Amino acid sequence: MSGPGGGAGSALTWAALREVRCAELEEAADGWGRVSNRADAARDRIEGQLLPGLRDTQKGEAVGAAVGRLRRLGMNFQYIYTECGLLRTTLNSLAHEIKTQQRVLQGALDDAAALKFTVHADGSVTYPAAGEGLVDGKPLAGGTASGIPNPGMVTPSGLVAPNPNAGKAQDIADRVAQAVRTAADADWRYTRILRSLKAQEGLDVPAATWTDAAADAAAVRQAAGSYLKDAIPHDASPAERKKWWAGLTDEQREEYLAVYPDRIGNLDGLPALVRDAANRDNLQLLMGKLEGRGDEDSATKLAALREIDRQLRTVPKVGEPPMYLLGIGDQGNGRAIVSYGNPDTARNVAAYVPGLNTSLDEEFATNDLKRARDLSIISNRHGESAAVIAWLGYDAPQSPDGLESLSVAADGRAEDGGVAFREFMGGVQAANGNSDPHMTAIGHSYGSRTVGAATQNSGGLPGVDDIVFVGSPGVGVDSADELGVGRDHVFVGAAANDVVTKLPSKDEAVLGAAEMLIGGPAAAYVFGGLLDRGDDDVWFGKDPASEAFGARRFEVGDGPPLIGTQGITADAHSEYFDPEVDRASVENMALIAAGRANRIQREEPR
């Protein structure tokens, strides 16, 4: 085509465009695709066979060194997989765009031949005499029309050529010019991309290389929009997305995974194994993207991503659930959805929604993921296979002062998060291979308000059989009957010393506004206790642990008192998922998640 110096101003002609062999571009793309697939298979063999084999059969310092080298080799193969996948899609997308313009060109040439017009090498079109002169009645003289690559940029003159062939010739010339111009632009864009898709010399793949890979992926995504992205069914239902993915060819799936891991990995309804593969690759690109920034937000998220990456590369011990990355992103306060156990094959699936101050940081990557992991391990001891998911798919309210903030008072983030959580659970239901999986939604703190909001969307929470609230400041409704699963399937844990479960209602808070503004929820609790709490209201509606709400309250530990020997502490609000501190709470939630709610230890409602 245009060669290295090609572009909008290149010497590309319609004759050269017609002769481009797109099949050769597609054959080259297939070759890069085969290399990409081999690298992916090699990475899988290292991480799925060699590393576990070493861990299970060998001991000593030499083994540690070998594991380190194998992991580095696996990262190298992952980089090869990513870059070669980008090369394949770049070539296929270029062929797609050129073939489109070849069809436009051929249509114009066919029309010219049918009218017996002549298309010259420069794209101009000569047309014969036609029509009748107004004076002598003789045919009007023919002429030549030159194409305009961008007709919209030319102001109409208002004059109309009298020869009826003139307009037809102008249209043909314009189509020829537009096809050549568009093809030349595509050639220029893809030439720049192909030049950038090259690795640094050496056997290692440092963080800076992944920064370049992230830029490469962004460039290819931008260029390949019409080829791949526009077909992704973002507005479809989870079941329709599942069907769409099943209907793709293997090559199409491979290209989507290589070029759009961010979109495929976060598309509810797709198989967990597909989302996990896409998100693991997108994780590397995200780390590369954030590595090149120096702001505090990027540094916080990067630390979390590195910790998640470390955990993903750690081979689980015997009896521990495997880890699946079902979502990852850096938008807002960050996104991360991690499942312990395969949610597509597990008979029991539970999703845990965290609350106030949760964001994509090291605390989430360490503590919140551990909550889901511990709950999964214990749930699997109580029945059929279970998967437990930590779902950070929304922006929880943030406060530098923790519980001493009024950020928790806002409903808006729960409403937005509820929509996203409902969509996610619909995807879990669609992807699960069991005929009737048992599904549980668990909301902690403000996350309980988010789960409550999700139930109020049309159709409620898809597939969810049981709902659990712990440490709840209210869920947005006044009765368990309003949550769509029946009051016998709504469970509540509220520690005696958990200040959040005793926040006064908004009406009561008006009376203690001064104390609330000065001291936050802790003061509101203390002063709220002086108010009339006989109506069982808390901040977001009726107290879920109250008799009036109608849920089944289960036993949890009391937690440390708000004011103790070490001063003021809100630890009672965060211990529900810790089997070392509050075994009763974790066991009861595990029984519910495992479909054995009839065995929980009950506690009297307030």
PDB file of C-alpha atoms in Angstrom, residues 188-426:
ATOM      1  CA  TRP A 188      -1.345   5.439   8.102  1.00  0.00           C
ATOM      2  CA  ARG A 189      -3.002   4.703  11.473  1.00  0.00           C
ATOM      3  CA  TYR A 190      -2.182   1.012  11.477  1.00  0.00           C
ATOM      4  CA  THR A 191       1.381   1.585  10.269  1.00  0.00           C
ATOM      5  CA  ARG A 192       2.004   3.694  13.382  1.00  0.00           C
ATOM      6  CA  ILE A 193       0.490   1.003  15.607  1.00  0.00           C
ATOM      7  CA  LEU A 194       2.495  -1.812  14.042  1.00  0.00           C
ATOM      8  CA  ARG A 195       5.707   0.176  14.531  1.00  0.00           C
ATOM      9  CA  SER A 196       4.944   0.536  18.235  1.00  0.00           C
ATOM     10  CA  LEU A 197       4.234  -3.172  18.814  1.00  0.00           C
ATOM     11  CA  LYS A 198       7.751  -4.236  19.609  1.00  0.00           C
ATOM     12  CA  ALA A 199       9.417  -5.463  22.770  1.00  0.00           C
ATOM     13  CA  GLN A 200      12.555  -4.212  24.417  1.00  0.00           C
ATOM     14  CA  GLU A 201      15.639  -6.345  24.132  1.00  0.00           C
ATOM     15  CA  GLY A 202      16.390  -8.782  26.932  1.00  0.00           C
ATOM     16  CA  LEU A 203      14.864 -11.757  28.671  1.00  0.00           C
ATOM     17  CA  ASP A 204      12.957  -9.860  31.355  1.00  0.00           C
ATOM     18  CA  VAL A 205       9.661  -7.952  31.199  1.00  0.00           C
ATOM     19  CA  PRO A 206       9.930  -5.036  33.657  1.00  0.00           C
ATOM     20  CA  ALA A 207       7.055  -2.859  34.799  1.00  0.00           C
ATOM     21  CA  ALA A 208       7.941  -0.213  32.210  1.00  0.00           C
ATOM     22  CA  THR A 209       7.336  -2.765  29.462  1.00  0.00           C
ATOM     23  CA  TRP A 210       3.827  -3.363  30.768  1.00  0.00           C
ATOM     24  CA  THR A 211       3.307   0.416  30.731  1.00  0.00           C
ATOM     25  CA  ASP A 212       4.145   0.322  27.015  1.00  0.00           C
ATOM     26  CA  ALA A 213       1.856  -2.691  26.575  1.00  0.00           C
ATOM     27  CA  ALA A 214      -1.011  -0.748  28.162  1.00  0.00           C
ATOM     28  CA  ALA A 215      -0.444   2.075  25.679  1.00  0.00           C
ATOM     29  CA  ASP A 216      -0.277  -0.470  22.829  1.00  0.00           C
ATOM     30  CA  ALA A 217      -3.578  -2.015  23.881  1.00  0.00           C
ATOM     31  CA  ALA A 218      -5.238   1.409  24.110  1.00  0.00           C
ATOM     32  CA  ALA A 219      -4.053   2.289  20.602  1.00  0.00           C
ATOM     33  CA  VAL A 220      -5.294  -0.975  19.113  1.00  0.00           C
ATOM     34  CA  ARG A 221      -8.641  -0.663  20.915  1.00  0.00           C
ATOM     35  CA  GLN A 222      -9.121   2.811  19.493  1.00  0.00           C
ATOM     36  CA  ALA A 223      -8.267   1.681  15.986  1.00  0.00           C
ATOM     37  CA  ALA A 224     -10.283  -1.540  16.074  1.00  0.00           C
ATOM     38  CA  GLY A 225     -13.526  -0.034  17.335  1.00  0.00           C
ATOM     39  CA  SER A 226     -15.660  -0.841  14.310  1.00  0.00           C
ATOM     40  CA  TYR A 227     -14.053  -4.249  13.929  1.00  0.00           C
ATOM     41  CA  LEU A 228     -14.651  -5.617  17.446  1.00  0.00           C
ATOM     42  CA  LYS A 229     -15.870  -3.218  20.117  1.00  0.00           C
ATOM     43  CA  ASP A 230     -19.132  -2.176  18.479  1.00  0.00           C
ATOM     44  CA  ALA A 231     -20.341  -5.798  18.508  1.00  0.00           C
ATOM     45  CA  ILE A 232     -19.963  -6.265  22.288  1.00  0.00           C
ATOM     46  CA  PRO A 233     -23.541  -6.501  23.651  1.00  0.00           C
ATOM     47  CA  HIS A 234     -23.249  -4.053  26.540  1.00  0.00           C
ATOM     48  CA  ASP A 235     -26.972  -3.275  26.579  1.00  0.00           C
ATOM     49  CA  ALA A 236     -28.104  -6.919  26.400  1.00  0.00           C
ATOM     50  CA  SER A 237     -29.266  -9.099  29.281  1.00  0.00           C
ATOM     51  CA  PRO A 238     -26.739 -11.439  30.946  1.00  0.00           C
ATOM     52  CA  ALA A 239     -28.400 -14.422  29.247  1.00  0.00           C
ATOM     53  CA  GLU A 240     -28.109 -12.727  25.853  1.00  0.00           C
ATOM     54  CA  ARG A 241     -24.450 -11.942  26.468  1.00  0.00           C
ATOM     55  CA  LYS A 242     -23.812 -15.569  27.349  1.00  0.00           C
ATOM     56  CA  LYS A 243     -25.460 -16.627  24.093  1.00  0.00           C
ATOM     57  CA  TRP A 244     -23.434 -14.060  22.131  1.00  0.00           C
ATOM     58  CA  TRP A 245     -20.161 -15.381  23.520  1.00  0.00           C
ATOM     59  CA  ALA A 246     -21.147 -18.990  22.826  1.00  0.00           C
ATOM     60  CA  GLY A 247     -21.876 -18.064  19.201  1.00  0.00           C
ATOM     61  CA  LEU A 248     -18.412 -16.616  18.490  1.00  0.00           C
ATOM     62  CA  THR A 249     -15.677 -18.566  16.756  1.00  0.00           C
ATOM     63  CA  ASP A 250     -12.556 -19.486  18.703  1.00  0.00           C
ATOM     64  CA  GLU A 251     -10.590 -16.880  16.761  1.00  0.00           C
ATOM     65  CA  GLN A 252     -13.109 -14.151  17.570  1.00  0.00           C
ATOM     66  CA  ARG A 253     -13.017 -15.030  21.260  1.00  0.00           C
ATOM     67  CA  GLU A 254      -9.221 -14.951  21.259  1.00  0.00           C
ATOM     68  CA  GLU A 255      -9.213 -11.499  19.693  1.00  0.00           C
ATOM     69  CA  TYR A 256     -11.703 -10.100  22.170  1.00  0.00           C
ATOM     70  CA  LEU A 257      -9.667 -11.496  25.050  1.00  0.00           C
ATOM     71  CA  ALA A 258      -6.453 -10.029  23.671  1.00  0.00           C
ATOM     72  CA  VAL A 259      -7.728  -6.559  22.749  1.00  0.00           C
ATOM     73  CA  TYR A 260     -10.674  -5.946  25.085  1.00  0.00           C
ATOM     74  CA  PRO A 261      -9.856  -7.834  28.290  1.00  0.00           C
ATOM     75  CA  ASP A 262     -11.312  -4.934  30.294  1.00  0.00           C
ATOM     76  CA  ARG A 263     -14.707  -5.155  28.612  1.00  0.00           C
ATOM     77  CA  ILE A 264     -14.920  -8.941  28.364  1.00  0.00           C
ATOM     78  CA  GLY A 265     -13.674  -9.451  31.925  1.00  0.00           C
ATOM     79  CA  ASN A 266     -16.399  -7.195  33.331  1.00  0.00           C
ATOM     80  CA  LEU A 267     -19.269  -8.395  31.136  1.00  0.00           C
ATOM     81  CA  ASP A 268     -21.908  -9.991  33.361  1.00  0.00           C
ATOM     82  CA  GLY A 269     -23.230 -13.272  31.994  1.00  0.00           C
ATOM     83  CA  LEU A 270     -19.984 -14.574  30.528  1.00  0.00           C
ATOM     84  CA  PRO A 271     -18.390 -17.746  31.956  1.00  0.00           C
ATOM     85  CA  ALA A 272     -16.222 -17.267  35.047  1.00  0.00           C
ATOM     86  CA  LEU A 273     -13.213 -18.879  33.367  1.00  0.00           C
ATOM     87  CA  VAL A 274     -13.462 -16.395  30.502  1.00  0.00           C
ATOM     88  CA  ARG A 275     -13.805 -13.419  32.815  1.00  0.00           C
ATOM     89  CA  ASP A 276     -10.922 -14.649  34.962  1.00  0.00           C
ATOM     90  CA  ALA A 277      -8.608 -15.052  31.962  1.00  0.00           C
ATOM     91  CA  ALA A 278      -9.518 -11.612  30.626  1.00  0.00           C
ATOM     92  CA  ASN A 279      -9.155  -9.888  33.986  1.00  0.00           C
ATOM     93  CA  ARG A 280      -5.807 -11.471  34.768  1.00  0.00           C
ATOM     94  CA  ASP A 281      -4.468  -9.987  31.540  1.00  0.00           C
ATOM     95  CA  ASN A 282      -6.199  -6.660  32.137  1.00  0.00           C
ATOM     96  CA  LEU A 283      -4.672  -6.626  35.623  1.00  0.00           C
ATOM     97  CA  GLN A 284      -1.205  -6.514  34.078  1.00  0.00           C
ATOM     98  CA  LEU A 285      -2.244  -3.717  31.721  1.00  0.00           C
ATOM     99  CA  LEU A 286      -3.786  -1.743  34.585  1.00  0.00           C
ATOM    100  CA  MET A 287      -0.636  -2.081  36.661  1.00  0.00           C
ATOM    101  CA  GLY A 288       1.384  -0.905  33.673  1.00  0.00           C
ATOM    102  CA  LYS A 289      -0.958   2.029  33.165  1.00  0.00           C
ATOM    103  CA  LEU A 290      -0.808   3.135  36.822  1.00  0.00           C
ATOM    104  CA  GLU A 291       2.932   2.496  37.063  1.00  0.00           C
ATOM    105  CA  GLY A 292       3.561   5.512  34.879  1.00  0.00           C
ATOM    106  CA  ARG A 293       1.693   7.915  37.159  1.00  0.00           C
ATOM    107  CA  GLY A 294       2.817   9.647  40.321  1.00  0.00           C
ATOM    108  CA  ASP A 295      -0.413  10.736  41.986  1.00  0.00           C
ATOM    109  CA  GLU A 296      -1.597   9.316  45.312  1.00  0.00           C
ATOM    110  CA  ASP A 297      -4.773   7.726  43.926  1.00  0.00           C
ATOM    111  CA  SER A 298      -2.816   5.756  41.318  1.00  0.00           C
ATOM    112  CA  ALA A 299      -0.265   4.669  43.915  1.00  0.00           C
ATOM    113  CA  THR A 300      -3.042   3.429  46.238  1.00  0.00           C
ATOM    114  CA  LYS A 301      -4.743   1.433  43.496  1.00  0.00           C
ATOM    115  CA  LEU A 302      -1.447   0.098  42.175  1.00  0.00           C
ATOM    116  CA  ALA A 303      -0.567  -1.287  45.609  1.00  0.00           C
ATOM    117  CA  ALA A 304      -3.931  -3.074  45.731  1.00  0.00           C
ATOM    118  CA  LEU A 305      -3.517  -4.489  42.224  1.00  0.00           C
ATOM    119  CA  ARG A 306      -0.065  -5.794  43.082  1.00  0.00           C
ATOM    120  CA  GLU A 307      -1.427  -7.553  46.152  1.00  0.00           C
ATOM    121  CA  ILE A 308      -4.277  -9.107  44.153  1.00  0.00           C
ATOM    122  CA  ASP A 309      -1.758 -10.191  41.512  1.00  0.00           C
ATOM    123  CA  ARG A 310       0.413 -11.757  44.207  1.00  0.00           C
ATOM    124  CA  GLN A 311      -2.527 -13.731  45.562  1.00  0.00           C
ATOM    125  CA  LEU A 312      -3.567 -14.877  42.083  1.00  0.00           C
ATOM    126  CA  ARG A 313      -0.077 -16.265  41.502  1.00  0.00           C
ATOM    127  CA  THR A 314      -0.013 -18.116  44.819  1.00  0.00           C
ATOM    128  CA  VAL A 315      -0.914 -21.770  44.394  1.00  0.00           C
ATOM    129  CA  PRO A 316      -3.764 -22.599  46.832  1.00  0.00           C
ATOM    130  CA  LYS A 317      -3.081 -25.252  49.443  1.00  0.00           C
ATOM    131  CA  VAL A 318      -5.006 -28.484  49.547  1.00  0.00           C
ATOM    132  CA  GLY A 319      -8.547 -27.775  50.720  1.00  0.00           C
ATOM    133  CA  GLU A 320      -8.399 -24.074  49.856  1.00  0.00           C
ATOM    134  CA  PRO A 321     -10.708 -22.698  47.145  1.00  0.00           C
ATOM    135  CA  PRO A 322      -9.193 -21.460  43.866  1.00  0.00           C
ATOM    136  CA  MET A 323      -9.348 -17.741  43.198  1.00  0.00           C
ATOM    137  CA  TYR A 324     -11.203 -16.251  40.213  1.00  0.00           C
ATOM    138  CA  LEU A 325     -10.904 -12.604  39.172  1.00  0.00           C
ATOM    139  CA  LEU A 326     -14.393 -11.710  37.905  1.00  0.00           C
ATOM    140  CA  GLY A 327     -13.882  -7.967  37.626  1.00  0.00           C
ATOM    141  CA  ILE A 328     -11.154  -5.337  37.872  1.00  0.00           C
ATOM    142  CA  GLY A 329     -10.929  -1.642  37.028  1.00  0.00           C
ATOM    143  CA  ASP A 330      -9.530   1.705  38.120  1.00  0.00           C
ATOM    144  CA  GLN A 331     -12.637   3.835  37.577  1.00  0.00           C
ATOM    145  CA  GLY A 332     -13.966   5.827  40.525  1.00  0.00           C
ATOM    146  CA  ASN A 333     -12.646   4.426  43.787  1.00  0.00           C
ATOM    147  CA  GLY A 334     -11.629   1.267  41.950  1.00  0.00           C
ATOM    148  CA  ARG A 335     -13.368  -2.003  41.121  1.00  0.00           C
ATOM    149  CA  ALA A 336     -12.513  -5.575  42.067  1.00  0.00           C
ATOM    150  CA  ILE A 337     -14.705  -8.686  42.075  1.00  0.00           C
ATOM    151  CA  VAL A 338     -13.037 -11.840  43.367  1.00  0.00           C
ATOM    152  CA  SER A 339     -14.579 -15.283  43.798  1.00  0.00           C
ATOM    153  CA  TYR A 340     -13.209 -18.057  45.978  1.00  0.00           C
ATOM    154  CA  GLY A 341     -14.536 -21.111  44.215  1.00  0.00           C
ATOM    155  CA  ASN A 342     -15.933 -21.301  40.675  1.00  0.00           C
ATOM    156  CA  PRO A 343     -19.379 -19.605  40.691  1.00  0.00           C
ATOM    157  CA  ASP A 344     -20.331 -21.379  37.449  1.00  0.00           C
ATOM    158  CA  THR A 345     -19.998 -24.880  38.901  1.00  0.00           C
ATOM    159  CA  ALA A 346     -20.711 -24.315  42.613  1.00  0.00           C
ATOM    160  CA  ARG A 347     -24.095 -25.437  43.885  1.00  0.00           C
ATOM    161  CA  ASN A 348     -24.057 -22.584  46.419  1.00  0.00           C
ATOM    162  CA  VAL A 349     -22.939 -19.060  45.521  1.00  0.00           C
ATOM    163  CA  ALA A 350     -22.765 -16.114  47.936  1.00  0.00           C
ATOM    164  CA  ALA A 351     -21.761 -12.528  47.107  1.00  0.00           C
ATOM    165  CA  TYR A 352     -20.561 -10.164  49.834  1.00  0.00           C
ATOM    166  CA  VAL A 353     -20.963  -6.378  49.383  1.00  0.00           C
ATOM    167  CA  PRO A 354     -18.673  -4.276  51.617  1.00  0.00           C
ATOM    168  CA  GLY A 355     -19.601  -0.857  52.921  1.00  0.00           C
ATOM    169  CA  LEU A 356     -18.309   2.489  54.169  1.00  0.00           C
ATOM    170  CA  ASN A 357     -14.716   3.398  53.264  1.00  0.00           C
ATOM    171  CA  THR A 358     -14.170   0.363  51.040  1.00  0.00           C
ATOM    172  CA  SER A 359     -12.103   1.144  47.964  1.00  0.00           C
ATOM    173  CA  LEU A 360      -9.466  -0.515  45.818  1.00  0.00           C
ATOM    174  CA  ASP A 361      -6.599  -0.303  48.284  1.00  0.00           C
ATOM    175  CA  GLU A 362      -4.345  -2.699  50.175  1.00  0.00           C
ATOM    176  CA  GLU A 363      -6.846  -3.035  53.009  1.00  0.00           C
ATOM    177  CA  PHE A 364      -9.494  -4.319  50.602  1.00  0.00           C
ATOM    178  CA  ALA A 365      -7.010  -6.595  48.835  1.00  0.00           C
ATOM    179  CA  THR A 366      -5.932  -8.040  52.159  1.00  0.00           C
ATOM    180  CA  ASN A 367      -8.856  -7.898  54.589  1.00  0.00           C
ATOM    181  CA  ASP A 368     -12.009  -7.883  52.460  1.00  0.00           C
ATOM    182  CA  LEU A 369     -10.731 -10.651  50.218  1.00  0.00           C
ATOM    183  CA  LYS A 370      -9.818 -12.664  53.296  1.00  0.00           C
ATOM    184  CA  ARG A 371     -13.407 -12.325  54.506  1.00  0.00           C
ATOM    185  CA  ALA A 372     -14.703 -13.955  51.326  1.00  0.00           C
ATOM    186  CA  ARG A 373     -11.978 -16.585  51.372  1.00  0.00           C
ATOM    187  CA  ASP A 374     -12.635 -17.606  55.000  1.00  0.00           C
ATOM    188  CA  LEU A 375     -16.371 -17.727  54.424  1.00  0.00           C
ATOM    189  CA  SER A 376     -15.863 -19.902  51.341  1.00  0.00           C
ATOM    190  CA  ILE A 377     -13.648 -22.366  53.223  1.00  0.00           C
ATOM    191  CA  ILE A 378     -16.169 -22.768  56.051  1.00  0.00           C
ATOM    192  CA  SER A 379     -19.200 -22.854  53.719  1.00  0.00           C
ATOM    193  CA  ASN A 380     -17.652 -25.771  51.831  1.00  0.00           C
ATOM    194  CA  ARG A 381     -17.516 -27.738  55.084  1.00  0.00           C
ATOM    195  CA  HIS A 382     -21.285 -27.543  55.506  1.00  0.00           C
ATOM    196  CA  GLY A 383     -22.612 -29.068  52.320  1.00  0.00           C
ATOM    197  CA  GLU A 384     -22.263 -29.056  48.558  1.00  0.00           C
ATOM    198  CA  SER A 385     -19.688 -26.970  46.717  1.00  0.00           C
ATOM    199  CA  ALA A 386     -19.753 -23.264  47.543  1.00  0.00           C
ATOM    200  CA  ALA A 387     -18.229 -20.133  46.041  1.00  0.00           C
ATOM    201  CA  VAL A 388     -18.071 -16.819  47.908  1.00  0.00           C
ATOM    202  CA  ILE A 389     -17.526 -13.552  46.068  1.00  0.00           C
ATOM    203  CA  ALA A 390     -16.181 -10.229  47.341  1.00  0.00           C
ATOM    204  CA  TRP A 391     -18.001  -7.647  45.206  1.00  0.00           C
ATOM    205  CA  LEU A 392     -16.510  -4.163  44.997  1.00  0.00           C
ATOM    206  CA  GLY A 393     -18.536  -3.098  41.984  1.00  0.00           C
ATOM    207  CA  TYR A 394     -19.553   0.365  43.169  1.00  0.00           C
ATOM    208  CA  ASP A 395     -18.230   3.490  44.867  1.00  0.00           C
ATOM    209  CA  ALA A 396     -18.890   3.078  48.575  1.00  0.00           C
ATOM    210  CA  PRO A 397     -18.959   6.321  50.588  1.00  0.00           C
ATOM    211  CA  GLN A 398     -15.489   7.421  51.657  1.00  0.00           C
ATOM    212  CA  SER A 399     -14.444   9.269  54.796  1.00  0.00           C
ATOM    213  CA  PRO A 400     -10.987   9.993  56.144  1.00  0.00           C
ATOM    214  CA  ASP A 401     -12.499   9.880  59.627  1.00  0.00           C
ATOM    215  CA  GLY A 402     -13.985   6.404  59.300  1.00  0.00           C
ATOM    216  CA  LEU A 403     -17.212   5.995  61.243  1.00  0.00           C
ATOM    217  CA  GLU A 404     -16.924   9.569  62.488  1.00  0.00           C
ATOM    218  CA  SER A 405     -18.382  10.880  59.251  1.00  0.00           C
ATOM    219  CA  LEU A 406     -21.783  11.688  57.832  1.00  0.00           C
ATOM    220  CA  SER A 407     -20.787  10.266  54.419  1.00  0.00           C
ATOM    221  CA  VAL A 408     -22.708   7.145  55.382  1.00  0.00           C
ATOM    222  CA  ALA A 409     -25.901   9.216  55.372  1.00  0.00           C
ATOM    223  CA  ALA A 410     -26.111   9.352  51.560  1.00  0.00           C
ATOM    224  CA  ASP A 411     -28.513   7.058  49.689  1.00  0.00           C
ATOM    225  CA  GLY A 412     -27.344   7.815  46.148  1.00  0.00           C
ATOM    226  CA  ARG A 413     -24.344   5.515  46.035  1.00  0.00           C
ATOM    227  CA  ALA A 414     -26.413   2.634  47.357  1.00  0.00           C
ATOM    228  CA  GLU A 415     -28.984   3.171  44.625  1.00  0.00           C
ATOM    229  CA  ASP A 416     -26.322   3.222  41.890  1.00  0.00           C
ATOM    230  CA  GLY A 417     -24.522   0.283  43.445  1.00  0.00           C
ATOM    231  CA  GLY A 418     -27.785  -1.621  43.740  1.00  0.00           C
ATOM    232  CA  VAL A 419     -28.329  -1.428  39.984  1.00  0.00           C
ATOM    233  CA  ALA A 420     -24.811  -2.741  39.312  1.00  0.00           C
ATOM    234  CA  PHE A 421     -25.133  -5.497  41.923  1.00  0.00           C
ATOM    235  CA  ARG A 422     -28.446  -6.661  40.485  1.00  0.00           C
ATOM    236  CA  GLU A 423     -26.850  -6.900  37.030  1.00  0.00           C
ATOM    237  CA  PHE A 424     -23.934  -8.857  38.444  1.00  0.00           C
ATOM    238  CA  MET A 425     -26.139 -11.361  40.244  1.00  0.00           C
ATOM    239  CA  GLY A 426     -28.127 -11.815  37.051  1.00  0.00           C
TER     240      GLY A 426
END
